[in-house]
Amino acid sequence: PQPESDNSFKYADLSVRLAPPHLLQPKPDVRDLVFGKYFTDHMFKVFFHEDLGGWQAPEITPLESLVLHPASKALHYAVQAFEGMKAYRGKDDKIRLFRPELNMQRLNHSAKRLGLPTFNSTEFIKCLSRLISIDQEWVPHCETASLYIRPTVIGVDPTLGVATSRSALLYAILCPVGSYFHGPVSKGVSLLADPSYTRAWPGGCGDSKLGSNYAPTIHVQEKAEEKGLQQVLWLYGGDMQLTEVGTMNIFMFIINEEGEKELITPPLNGLILPGITRMSILNLAHEWNQFKVTERIITMEEVCRLTSEKRILEMFGAGTACVVSPISNIHFLNQFLHIPTMEQPSPIYDMILKSLLNIQYGYVPNHPWIIKV
Ligand code: PMP
């Protein structure tokens, strides 16, 4: 973790302006929740103006449009970073955040990469908790849904120079979300692995959560969908290293050369977003000590070989949006590699999924990864 910013906005300065009752939106039925389509009644905002001494007083306001100068740096040079985290309502009706300090650290890391100001994690978590408690009725009353939290920071300097933005806006909006993928996970996803595309490279920004990492992926995702596939498996380099799957980190569970079971995920070498789900899965797997756990490079050559030797047991993606997403097929250079994730009698992806959900929905009392709102 990096040292926390001293020059932060403070929760103690937070002001709240509530939406008038006639502007409160009806809450959608949980069965109709489309990811990121419905927003709650309020939002968080705090401006940074270098000329006015840095961070200003934070505020909670009704959800409203932003007014930006057309020259704002965010609109020209993608000076934008964001986070994705969730609040979960447990059986006890308490609302929980899952390791939010890690999202705050990652947002500060991303902001720094863009020359944007950083903030104190604890102060921002307190502000977010207040926002969530104001909109608490929007946190779904069921365990197949949650409240997605989207903190965003943008450079709003109204000048076209490719230079540090002297003004910034940090804001957060909330949306109730169901499960990320349509339909049950019982089928597993099919991936497009096309080595002619890459999402990150050494010295680049793959380890930061910048909007500019995502825009160029949309076209490739469309290509996957045209082929009837659900997600992109992002490869890197001449040896076609597996890096991530869609907006998830990737895991492979195999029988290794020694005949042991081993869980493998690519290392944090700058090409990979350091997922909080990824870290949590590694933490759990080390704690369980039931199989070997390794962070190392995986290549497509290895996946092809292990597939033909029937030594891949499972592959899955992991991220906040869908927690764990089992993989069934990889479309790679005109061949279909079948991954038998869904054929395992007691798959570890399911054990991991249930363990994480049990923590997030409060079945594990006083878990250290949980902060109650
Ligand atoms: N990789 C990418 C590219 C992502 O966008 C995400 C989602 N933030 C992840 C991995 C998973 O990260 P997390 O577990 O923190 O959601």
mmCIF file of C-alpha atoms and ligand atoms in Angstrom:
data_model
loop_
_atom_site.group_PDB
_atom_site.id
_atom_site.type_symbol
_atom_site.label_atom_id
_atom_site.label_comp_id
_atom_site.label_asym_id
_atom_site.label_seq_id
_atom_site.Cartn_x
_atom_site.Cartn_y
_atom_site.Cartn_z
ATOM 1 C CA PRO A 1 0.000 0.000 0.000
ATOM 2 C CA GLN A 2 1.090 3.537 -0.770
ATOM 3 C CA PRO A 3 1.174 6.203 1.948
ATOM 4 C CA GLU A 4 -2.211 7.873 2.276
ATOM 5 C CA SER A 5 -2.698 11.423 1.065
ATOM 6 C CA ASP A 6 -2.699 14.020 3.872
ATOM 7 C CA ASN A 7 -4.278 16.619 1.610
ATOM 8 C CA SER A 8 -7.612 14.853 1.442
ATOM 9 C CA PHE A 9 -11.184 16.009 1.627
ATOM 10 C CA LYS A 10 -12.743 15.099 4.980
ATOM 11 C CA TYR A 11 -15.926 13.289 5.936
ATOM 12 C CA ALA A 12 -16.440 15.920 8.646
ATOM 13 C CA ASP A 13 -16.964 18.530 5.879
ATOM 14 C CA LEU A 14 -19.603 16.472 4.033
ATOM 15 C CA SER A 15 -22.858 18.273 3.269
ATOM 16 C CA VAL A 16 -26.052 16.502 2.256
ATOM 17 C CA ARG A 17 -28.747 17.838 -0.055
ATOM 18 C CA LEU A 18 -31.588 15.320 -0.309
ATOM 19 C CA ALA A 19 -33.761 14.806 -3.382
ATOM 20 C CA PRO A 20 -37.290 16.145 -2.877
ATOM 21 C CA PRO A 21 -39.834 13.322 -2.474
ATOM 22 C CA HIS A 22 -41.428 13.887 -5.898
ATOM 23 C CA LEU A 23 -38.061 13.214 -7.576
ATOM 24 C CA LEU A 24 -37.439 9.843 -5.899
ATOM 25 C CA GLN A 25 -37.359 7.106 -8.535
ATOM 26 C CA PRO A 26 -39.347 3.860 -8.361
ATOM 27 C CA LYS A 27 -37.124 0.877 -7.609
ATOM 28 C CA PRO A 28 -36.990 -1.739 -10.378
ATOM 29 C CA ASP A 29 -37.931 -5.352 -9.740
ATOM 30 C CA VAL A 30 -34.762 -7.371 -9.018
ATOM 31 C CA ARG A 31 -35.641 -9.690 -11.912
ATOM 32 C CA ASP A 32 -35.379 -6.738 -14.323
ATOM 33 C CA LEU A 33 -31.988 -5.494 -13.167
ATOM 34 C CA VAL A 34 -29.764 -4.874 -16.171
ATOM 35 C CA PHE A 35 -26.143 -4.138 -15.158
ATOM 36 C CA GLY A 36 -25.614 -0.408 -14.749
ATOM 37 C CA LYS A 37 -28.988 0.753 -16.094
ATOM 38 C CA TYR A 38 -30.810 1.971 -12.970
ATOM 39 C CA PHE A 39 -29.309 4.533 -10.611
ATOM 40 C CA THR A 40 -30.212 5.439 -7.063
ATOM 41 C CA ASP A 41 -31.574 8.837 -6.031
ATOM 42 C CA HIS A 42 -28.339 10.385 -4.760
ATOM 43 C CA MET A 43 -24.675 10.735 -5.654
ATOM 44 C CA PHE A 44 -21.412 11.821 -4.047
ATOM 45 C CA LYS A 45 -19.256 14.654 -5.426
ATOM 46 C CA VAL A 46 -16.081 16.433 -4.437
ATOM 47 C CA PHE A 47 -14.102 18.906 -6.527
ATOM 48 C CA PHE A 48 -10.362 19.478 -6.499
ATOM 49 C CA HIS A 49 -9.136 22.927 -7.558
ATOM 50 C CA GLU A 50 -5.427 23.541 -7.298
ATOM 51 C CA ASP A 51 -6.028 27.321 -7.328
ATOM 52 C CA LEU A 52 -8.405 27.037 -4.360
ATOM 53 C CA GLY A 53 -6.084 24.965 -2.186
ATOM 54 C CA GLY A 54 -6.915 21.458 -3.426
ATOM 55 C CA TRP A 55 -9.867 19.336 -2.342
ATOM 56 C CA GLN A 56 -13.090 21.233 -1.616
ATOM 57 C CA ALA A 57 -15.901 20.192 0.730
ATOM 58 C CA PRO A 58 -17.508 16.888 -0.299
ATOM 59 C CA GLU A 59 -21.263 16.737 -0.914
ATOM 60 C CA ILE A 60 -24.081 14.296 -1.380
ATOM 61 C CA THR A 61 -26.669 15.612 -3.829
ATOM 62 C CA PRO A 62 -29.589 14.239 -5.814
ATOM 63 C CA LEU A 63 -28.343 12.257 -8.843
ATOM 64 C CA GLU A 64 -27.871 14.934 -11.467
ATOM 65 C CA SER A 65 -26.101 15.577 -14.757
ATOM 66 C CA LEU A 66 -22.639 17.090 -14.704
ATOM 67 C CA VAL A 67 -21.847 20.379 -16.376
ATOM 68 C CA LEU A 68 -18.445 20.127 -18.068
ATOM 69 C CA HIS A 69 -16.579 22.592 -20.236
ATOM 70 C CA PRO A 70 -16.214 21.049 -23.720
ATOM 71 C CA ALA A 71 -12.422 21.329 -23.377
ATOM 72 C CA SER A 72 -12.358 19.250 -20.159
ATOM 73 C CA LYS A 73 -9.325 16.970 -20.251
ATOM 74 C CA ALA A 74 -11.424 13.917 -19.437
ATOM 75 C CA LEU A 75 -13.258 14.376 -22.756
ATOM 76 C CA HIS A 76 -10.107 14.715 -24.892
ATOM 77 C CA TYR A 77 -7.308 12.723 -23.333
ATOM 78 C CA ALA A 78 -9.317 10.225 -21.295
ATOM 79 C CA VAL A 79 -8.158 11.652 -17.965
ATOM 80 C CA GLN A 80 -10.536 9.297 -16.147
ATOM 81 C CA ALA A 81 -10.182 6.450 -13.669
ATOM 82 C CA PHE A 82 -12.846 4.467 -11.877
ATOM 83 C CA GLU A 83 -13.617 1.658 -9.451
ATOM 84 C CA GLY A 84 -16.202 -1.086 -9.218
ATOM 85 C CA MET A 85 -17.283 -2.357 -5.809
ATOM 86 C CA LYS A 86 -20.462 -3.594 -4.179
ATOM 87 C CA ALA A 87 -22.634 -3.292 -1.085
ATOM 88 C CA TYR A 88 -24.447 -6.457 -0.007
ATOM 89 C CA ARG A 89 -27.540 -6.804 2.192
ATOM 90 C CA GLY A 90 -27.259 -9.778 4.500
ATOM 91 C CA LYS A 91 -29.996 -11.951 5.999
ATOM 92 C CA ASP A 92 -29.702 -9.782 9.141
ATOM 93 C CA ASP A 93 -30.630 -6.751 6.987
ATOM 94 C CA LYS A 94 -27.191 -5.193 7.588
ATOM 95 C CA ILE A 95 -25.387 -3.718 4.581
ATOM 96 C CA ARG A 96 -21.766 -4.732 4.052
ATOM 97 C CA LEU A 97 -18.817 -3.541 1.972
ATOM 98 C CA PHE A 98 -16.158 -6.063 0.903
ATOM 99 C CA ARG A 99 -12.533 -4.909 1.379
ATOM 100 C CA PRO A 100 -13.369 -1.336 0.240
ATOM 101 C CA GLU A 101 -9.969 -0.046 1.334
ATOM 102 C CA LEU A 102 -8.438 -2.070 -1.523
ATOM 103 C CA ASN A 103 -10.676 -0.313 -4.058
ATOM 104 C CA MET A 104 -9.639 3.016 -2.590
ATOM 105 C CA GLN A 105 -5.939 2.114 -2.839
ATOM 106 C CA ARG A 106 -6.423 1.014 -6.436
ATOM 107 C CA LEU A 107 -8.286 4.227 -7.316
ATOM 108 C CA ASN A 108 -5.481 6.297 -5.828
ATOM 109 C CA HIS A 109 -2.955 4.253 -7.833
ATOM 110 C CA SER A 110 -4.984 4.856 -11.027
ATOM 111 C CA ALA A 111 -5.420 8.576 -10.273
ATOM 112 C CA LYS A 112 -1.681 8.964 -9.782
ATOM 113 C CA ARG A 113 -0.999 7.338 -13.153
ATOM 114 C CA LEU A 114 -3.099 10.123 -14.732
ATOM 115 C CA GLY A 115 -1.564 12.976 -12.732
ATOM 116 C CA LEU A 116 -4.828 13.350 -10.788
ATOM 117 C CA PRO A 117 -4.930 14.139 -7.050
ATOM 118 C CA THR A 118 -5.166 11.354 -4.473
ATOM 119 C CA PHE A 119 -7.275 11.246 -1.303
ATOM 120 C CA ASN A 120 -7.526 9.493 2.057
ATOM 121 C CA SER A 121 -9.209 6.077 1.747
ATOM 122 C CA THR A 122 -10.858 6.141 5.156
ATOM 123 C CA GLU A 123 -12.425 9.550 4.524
ATOM 124 C CA PHE A 124 -13.841 8.425 1.164
ATOM 125 C CA ILE A 125 -15.186 5.138 2.612
ATOM 126 C CA LYS A 126 -17.004 7.121 5.310
ATOM 127 C CA CYS A 127 -18.543 9.380 2.640
ATOM 128 C CA LEU A 128 -19.579 6.358 0.539
ATOM 129 C CA SER A 129 -21.108 4.659 3.585
ATOM 130 C CA ARG A 130 -23.179 7.765 4.224
ATOM 131 C CA LEU A 131 -24.341 7.829 0.583
ATOM 132 C CA ILE A 132 -25.300 4.152 0.756
ATOM 133 C CA SER A 133 -27.193 4.608 4.014
ATOM 134 C CA ILE A 134 -29.155 7.498 2.474
ATOM 135 C CA ASP A 135 -30.063 5.259 -0.499
ATOM 136 C CA GLN A 136 -30.244 2.082 1.625
ATOM 137 C CA GLU A 137 -33.629 1.000 0.295
ATOM 138 C CA TRP A 138 -31.901 0.590 -3.088
ATOM 139 C CA VAL A 139 -29.688 -2.208 -1.758
ATOM 140 C CA PRO A 140 -31.622 -5.254 -3.006
ATOM 141 C CA HIS A 141 -33.341 -7.385 -0.357
ATOM 142 C CA CYS A 142 -32.065 -10.619 -1.863
ATOM 143 C CA GLU A 143 -28.880 -12.613 -2.239
ATOM 144 C CA THR A 144 -28.799 -12.776 -6.022
ATOM 145 C CA ALA A 145 -28.409 -9.007 -6.259
ATOM 146 C CA SER A 146 -26.391 -6.196 -4.715
ATOM 147 C CA LEU A 147 -25.700 -2.473 -5.009
ATOM 148 C CA TYR A 148 -22.873 -1.676 -7.425
ATOM 149 C CA ILE A 149 -20.775 1.354 -6.473
ATOM 150 C CA ARG A 150 -18.980 3.300 -9.190
ATOM 151 C CA PRO A 151 -16.456 5.823 -7.849
ATOM 152 C CA THR A 152 -15.054 7.873 -10.746
ATOM 153 C CA VAL A 153 -12.406 10.566 -10.963
ATOM 154 C CA ILE A 154 -12.041 12.865 -13.965
ATOM 155 C CA GLY A 155 -9.782 15.732 -14.977
ATOM 156 C CA VAL A 156 -12.047 18.729 -15.593
ATOM 157 C CA ASP A 157 -9.511 21.426 -16.439
ATOM 158 C CA PRO A 158 -11.044 23.362 -19.361
ATOM 159 C CA THR A 159 -7.758 23.562 -21.288
ATOM 160 C CA LEU A 160 -6.542 21.459 -24.212
ATOM 161 C CA GLY A 161 -2.899 21.046 -23.193
ATOM 162 C CA VAL A 162 -1.794 17.468 -22.631
ATOM 163 C CA ALA A 163 -0.713 18.338 -19.099
ATOM 164 C CA THR A 164 -1.679 17.900 -15.461
ATOM 165 C CA SER A 165 -5.323 18.713 -14.836
ATOM 166 C CA ARG A 166 -5.410 21.424 -12.174
ATOM 167 C CA SER A 167 -9.058 20.660 -11.473
ATOM 168 C CA ALA A 168 -10.654 17.292 -10.913
ATOM 169 C CA LEU A 169 -14.006 15.856 -9.901
ATOM 170 C CA LEU A 170 -14.321 12.708 -7.835
ATOM 171 C CA TYR A 171 -17.860 11.358 -7.767
ATOM 172 C CA ALA A 172 -19.714 8.150 -7.021
ATOM 173 C CA ILE A 173 -22.976 6.767 -8.363
ATOM 174 C CA LEU A 174 -24.817 3.622 -7.274
ATOM 175 C CA CYS A 175 -26.870 1.037 -9.140
ATOM 176 C CA PRO A 176 -28.750 -2.034 -7.999
ATOM 177 C CA VAL A 177 -27.470 -4.986 -10.038
ATOM 178 C CA GLY A 178 -28.387 -8.608 -10.492
ATOM 179 C CA SER A 179 -26.036 -11.251 -11.763
ATOM 180 C CA TYR A 180 -23.761 -9.954 -14.531
ATOM 181 C CA PHE A 181 -24.471 -12.631 -17.094
ATOM 182 C CA HIS A 182 -27.946 -13.362 -18.389
ATOM 183 C CA GLY A 183 -29.196 -16.807 -17.574
ATOM 184 C CA PRO A 184 -27.791 -19.360 -15.153
ATOM 185 C CA VAL A 185 -24.032 -19.980 -14.870
ATOM 186 C CA SER A 186 -24.728 -23.688 -15.311
ATOM 187 C CA LYS A 187 -23.380 -23.570 -18.884
ATOM 188 C CA GLY A 188 -20.024 -21.832 -18.428
ATOM 189 C CA VAL A 189 -18.811 -19.119 -20.805
ATOM 190 C CA SER A 190 -17.136 -19.446 -24.187
ATOM 191 C CA LEU A 191 -14.170 -17.192 -24.926
ATOM 192 C CA LEU A 192 -12.566 -15.677 -28.010
ATOM 193 C CA ALA A 193 -8.754 -15.876 -27.795
ATOM 194 C CA ASP A 194 -7.520 -13.815 -30.755
ATOM 195 C CA PRO A 195 -3.757 -13.124 -30.593
ATOM 196 C CA SER A 196 -4.110 -10.147 -32.938
ATOM 197 C CA TYR A 197 -5.493 -8.057 -30.060
ATOM 198 C CA THR A 198 -3.937 -7.099 -26.757
ATOM 199 C CA ARG A 199 -5.258 -4.963 -23.882
ATOM 200 C CA ALA A 200 -2.034 -4.154 -22.008
ATOM 201 C CA TRP A 201 1.733 -4.167 -22.480
ATOM 202 C CA PRO A 202 4.859 -3.643 -20.353
ATOM 203 C CA GLY A 203 5.176 -0.039 -19.270
ATOM 204 C CA GLY A 204 1.502 0.567 -20.099
ATOM 205 C CA CYS A 205 -1.506 0.961 -17.822
ATOM 206 C CA GLY A 206 -3.011 -2.520 -17.612
ATOM 207 C CA ASP A 207 -2.574 -2.506 -13.851
ATOM 208 C CA SER A 208 -4.629 0.694 -13.446
ATOM 209 C CA LYS A 209 -8.378 0.985 -13.775
ATOM 210 C CA LEU A 210 -8.536 3.667 -16.459
ATOM 211 C CA GLY A 211 -11.488 4.197 -18.773
ATOM 212 C CA SER A 212 -8.942 4.307 -21.607
ATOM 213 C CA ASN A 213 -8.169 0.616 -21.017
ATOM 214 C CA TYR A 214 -11.782 -0.328 -21.687
ATOM 215 C CA ALA A 215 -12.918 1.700 -24.736
ATOM 216 C CA PRO A 216 -10.675 -0.252 -27.163
ATOM 217 C CA THR A 217 -11.993 -3.591 -25.838
ATOM 218 C CA ILE A 218 -15.556 -2.955 -27.012
ATOM 219 C CA HIS A 219 -14.815 -3.692 -30.663
ATOM 220 C CA VAL A 220 -13.122 -6.992 -29.744
ATOM 221 C CA GLN A 221 -16.027 -7.931 -27.452
ATOM 222 C CA GLU A 222 -18.338 -7.305 -30.442
ATOM 223 C CA LYS A 223 -16.224 -9.707 -32.537
ATOM 224 C CA ALA A 224 -16.590 -12.340 -29.820
ATOM 225 C CA GLU A 225 -20.357 -11.857 -29.734
ATOM 226 C CA GLU A 226 -20.575 -12.093 -33.555
ATOM 227 C CA LYS A 227 -19.083 -15.576 -33.202
ATOM 228 C CA GLY A 228 -21.626 -16.466 -30.507
ATOM 229 C CA LEU A 229 -18.989 -16.234 -27.751
ATOM 230 C CA GLN A 230 -19.522 -14.383 -24.452
ATOM 231 C CA GLN A 231 -16.146 -12.929 -23.497
ATOM 232 C CA VAL A 232 -12.645 -12.106 -24.763
ATOM 233 C CA LEU A 233 -9.601 -13.947 -23.441
ATOM 234 C CA TRP A 234 -6.884 -11.300 -23.546
ATOM 235 C CA LEU A 235 -3.511 -12.573 -24.750
ATOM 236 C CA TYR A 236 -0.140 -10.870 -24.684
ATOM 237 C CA GLY A 237 3.130 -11.339 -26.573
ATOM 238 C CA GLY A 238 4.686 -13.811 -28.992
ATOM 239 C CA ASP A 239 4.119 -16.706 -26.593
ATOM 240 C CA MET A 240 0.446 -15.705 -26.254
ATOM 241 C CA GLN A 241 0.288 -15.340 -22.483
ATOM 242 C CA LEU A 242 -3.183 -15.428 -20.937
ATOM 243 C CA THR A 243 -3.706 -12.191 -19.036
ATOM 244 C CA GLU A 244 -7.384 -11.595 -18.256
ATOM 245 C CA VAL A 245 -10.842 -12.627 -19.409
ATOM 246 C CA GLY A 246 -13.202 -9.762 -20.251
ATOM 247 C CA THR A 247 -13.146 -7.648 -17.090
ATOM 248 C CA MET A 248 -12.061 -10.515 -14.868
ATOM 249 C CA ASN A 249 -8.825 -12.101 -13.712
ATOM 250 C CA ILE A 250 -8.257 -15.660 -14.903
ATOM 251 C CA PHE A 251 -7.611 -18.855 -12.960
ATOM 252 C CA MET A 252 -6.735 -22.366 -14.143
ATOM 253 C CA PHE A 253 -6.985 -25.490 -11.967
ATOM 254 C CA ILE A 254 -4.858 -28.355 -13.272
ATOM 255 C CA ILE A 255 -3.124 -31.633 -12.545
ATOM 256 C CA ASN A 256 0.544 -30.605 -12.624
ATOM 257 C CA GLU A 257 3.641 -32.566 -13.723
ATOM 258 C CA GLU A 258 3.878 -34.097 -10.248
ATOM 259 C CA GLY A 259 0.275 -35.314 -10.439
ATOM 260 C CA GLU A 260 -0.860 -32.780 -7.828
ATOM 261 C CA LYS A 261 -3.787 -30.409 -8.103
ATOM 262 C CA GLU A 262 -2.659 -26.825 -8.628
ATOM 263 C CA LEU A 263 -4.476 -23.497 -8.903
ATOM 264 C CA ILE A 264 -2.651 -21.049 -11.172
ATOM 265 C CA THR A 265 -3.234 -17.390 -11.999
ATOM 266 C CA PRO A 266 -0.988 -15.012 -13.939
ATOM 267 C CA PRO A 267 1.303 -12.809 -11.816
ATOM 268 C CA LEU A 268 0.833 -9.069 -11.255
ATOM 269 C CA ASN A 269 3.513 -8.082 -13.782
ATOM 270 C CA GLY A 270 1.937 -4.795 -14.865
ATOM 271 C CA LEU A 271 -0.209 -6.341 -17.615
ATOM 272 C CA ILE A 272 -2.964 -7.370 -15.232
ATOM 273 C CA LEU A 273 -5.450 -5.461 -13.133
ATOM 274 C CA PRO A 274 -4.819 -6.425 -9.490
ATOM 275 C CA GLY A 275 -8.320 -7.715 -8.822
ATOM 276 C CA ILE A 276 -9.675 -7.697 -5.297
ATOM 277 C CA THR A 277 -11.542 -10.930 -6.043
ATOM 278 C CA ARG A 278 -8.262 -12.397 -7.376
ATOM 279 C CA MET A 279 -6.398 -11.465 -4.204
ATOM 280 C CA SER A 280 -9.223 -12.813 -2.028
ATOM 281 C CA ILE A 281 -9.264 -16.135 -3.903
ATOM 282 C CA LEU A 282 -5.486 -16.463 -3.446
ATOM 283 C CA ASN A 283 -5.886 -15.628 0.263
ATOM 284 C CA LEU A 284 -8.637 -18.255 0.699
ATOM 285 C CA ALA A 285 -6.806 -20.932 -1.296
ATOM 286 C CA HIS A 286 -3.605 -20.445 0.742
ATOM 287 C CA GLU A 287 -5.660 -20.643 3.947
ATOM 288 C CA TRP A 288 -7.439 -23.848 2.828
ATOM 289 C CA ASN A 289 -4.089 -25.460 1.937
ATOM 290 C CA GLN A 290 -5.870 -28.212 -0.031
ATOM 291 C CA PHE A 291 -3.979 -27.765 -3.294
ATOM 292 C CA LYS A 292 -0.900 -25.974 -4.607
ATOM 293 C CA VAL A 293 -1.417 -22.266 -5.397
ATOM 294 C CA THR A 294 0.858 -20.540 -7.907
ATOM 295 C CA GLU A 295 1.144 -17.130 -9.558
ATOM 296 C CA ARG A 296 2.934 -17.624 -12.866
ATOM 297 C CA ILE A 297 2.653 -17.016 -16.592
ATOM 298 C CA ILE A 298 0.281 -19.303 -18.529
ATOM 299 C CA THR A 299 0.656 -19.510 -22.332
ATOM 300 C CA MET A 300 -1.798 -20.731 -24.968
ATOM 301 C CA GLU A 301 0.723 -23.431 -25.897
ATOM 302 C CA GLU A 302 0.415 -24.760 -22.341
ATOM 303 C CA VAL A 303 -3.382 -24.565 -22.395
ATOM 304 C CA CYS A 304 -3.476 -26.504 -25.708
ATOM 305 C CA ARG A 305 -1.068 -29.145 -24.389
ATOM 306 C CA LEU A 306 -2.807 -29.549 -21.023
ATOM 307 C CA THR A 307 -6.181 -29.751 -22.769
ATOM 308 C CA SER A 308 -4.979 -32.573 -25.026
ATOM 309 C CA GLU A 309 -3.513 -34.357 -21.987
ATOM 310 C CA LYS A 310 -6.850 -33.850 -20.153
ATOM 311 C CA ARG A 311 -5.027 -32.155 -17.285
ATOM 312 C CA ILE A 312 -7.059 -28.968 -17.115
ATOM 313 C CA LEU A 313 -9.835 -29.509 -14.601
ATOM 314 C CA GLU A 314 -11.285 -26.006 -14.488
ATOM 315 C CA MET A 315 -10.828 -22.477 -15.736
ATOM 316 C CA PHE A 316 -12.738 -19.480 -14.435
ATOM 317 C CA GLY A 317 -12.794 -15.713 -14.430
ATOM 318 C CA ALA A 318 -13.036 -13.767 -11.170
ATOM 319 C CA GLY A 319 -14.200 -10.214 -10.510
ATOM 320 C CA THR A 320 -16.570 -8.082 -8.484
ATOM 321 C CA ALA A 321 -19.350 -8.057 -11.085
ATOM 322 C CA CYS A 322 -20.004 -11.810 -11.328
ATOM 323 C CA VAL A 323 -17.690 -13.087 -8.520
ATOM 324 C CA VAL A 324 -16.672 -16.291 -10.316
ATOM 325 C CA SER A 325 -17.544 -17.223 -13.873
ATOM 326 C CA PRO A 326 -16.744 -20.769 -15.056
ATOM 327 C CA ILE A 327 -15.229 -21.175 -18.548
ATOM 328 C CA SER A 328 -16.301 -24.010 -20.856
ATOM 329 C CA ASN A 329 -14.743 -23.252 -24.245
ATOM 330 C CA ILE A 330 -11.929 -21.250 -25.818
ATOM 331 C CA HIS A 331 -12.080 -20.388 -29.508
ATOM 332 C CA PHE A 332 -8.423 -20.097 -30.519
ATOM 333 C CA LEU A 333 -7.089 -19.908 -34.106
ATOM 334 C CA ASN A 334 -10.061 -21.761 -35.617
ATOM 335 C CA GLN A 335 -10.064 -24.513 -33.018
ATOM 336 C CA PHE A 336 -12.392 -25.033 -30.090
ATOM 337 C CA LEU A 337 -10.705 -26.029 -26.861
ATOM 338 C CA HIS A 338 -13.202 -27.568 -24.483
ATOM 339 C CA ILE A 339 -12.519 -26.898 -20.811
ATOM 340 C CA PRO A 340 -14.359 -29.405 -18.575
ATOM 341 C CA THR A 341 -15.093 -26.928 -15.745
ATOM 342 C CA MET A 342 -18.791 -27.802 -15.653
ATOM 343 C CA GLU A 343 -18.146 -31.555 -15.705
ATOM 344 C CA GLN A 344 -16.261 -31.699 -12.389
ATOM 345 C CA PRO A 345 -18.191 -33.458 -9.585
ATOM 346 C CA SER A 346 -17.270 -30.878 -6.935
ATOM 347 C CA PRO A 347 -15.584 -27.989 -8.724
ATOM 348 C CA ILE A 348 -13.393 -25.568 -6.827
ATOM 349 C CA TYR A 349 -14.853 -22.561 -8.677
ATOM 350 C CA ASP A 350 -18.116 -23.307 -6.885
ATOM 351 C CA MET A 351 -16.408 -23.715 -3.518
ATOM 352 C CA ILE A 352 -14.710 -20.338 -4.047
ATOM 353 C CA LEU A 353 -17.937 -18.688 -5.220
ATOM 354 C CA LYS A 354 -19.862 -19.931 -2.176
ATOM 355 C CA SER A 355 -17.098 -18.940 0.234
ATOM 356 C CA LEU A 356 -16.950 -15.398 -1.130
ATOM 357 C CA LEU A 357 -20.746 -15.025 -1.151
ATOM 358 C CA ASN A 358 -20.894 -16.332 2.431
ATOM 359 C CA ILE A 359 -18.496 -13.597 3.518
ATOM 360 C CA GLN A 360 -20.171 -10.876 1.436
ATOM 361 C CA TYR A 361 -23.708 -11.701 2.607
ATOM 362 C CA GLY A 362 -22.684 -11.956 6.249
ATOM 363 C CA TYR A 363 -22.846 -15.698 6.918
ATOM 364 C CA VAL A 364 -19.342 -15.569 8.388
ATOM 365 C CA PRO A 365 -19.665 -13.473 11.563
ATOM 366 C CA ASN A 366 -17.269 -10.537 12.006
ATOM 367 C CA HIS A 367 -15.166 -11.370 8.979
ATOM 368 C CA PRO A 368 -12.142 -9.023 8.767
ATOM 369 C CA TRP A 369 -12.820 -8.290 5.064
ATOM 370 C CA ILE A 370 -16.202 -6.729 5.849
ATOM 371 C CA ILE A 371 -16.996 -3.136 6.739
ATOM 372 C CA LYS A 372 -20.607 -2.605 7.801
ATOM 373 C CA VAL A 373 -22.304 0.523 6.413
HETATM 374 N N1 PMP B 1 -9.596 -7.311 -14.637
HETATM 375 C C1 PMP B 1 -10.201 -6.261 -15.216
HETATM 376 C C2 PMP B 1 -9.689 -5.767 -16.533
HETATM 377 C C3 PMP B 1 -11.284 -5.643 -14.573
HETATM 378 O O1 PMP B 1 -11.905 -4.602 -15.145
HETATM 379 C C4 PMP B 1 -11.738 -6.142 -13.339
HETATM 380 C C5 PMP B 1 -12.899 -5.510 -12.646
HETATM 381 N N2 PMP B 1 -12.473 -4.458 -11.808
HETATM 382 C C6 PMP B 1 -11.064 -7.240 -12.773
HETATM 383 C C7 PMP B 1 -10.001 -7.802 -13.453
HETATM 384 C C8 PMP B 1 -11.477 -7.814 -11.452
HETATM 385 O O2 PMP B 1 -11.169 -6.939 -10.413
HETATM 386 P P1 PMP B 1 -12.007 -6.975 -9.050
HETATM 387 O O3 PMP B 1 -11.942 -8.350 -8.530
HETATM 388 O O4 PMP B 1 -11.345 -5.987 -8.182
HETATM 389 O O5 PMP B 1 -13.398 -6.585 -9.428
#
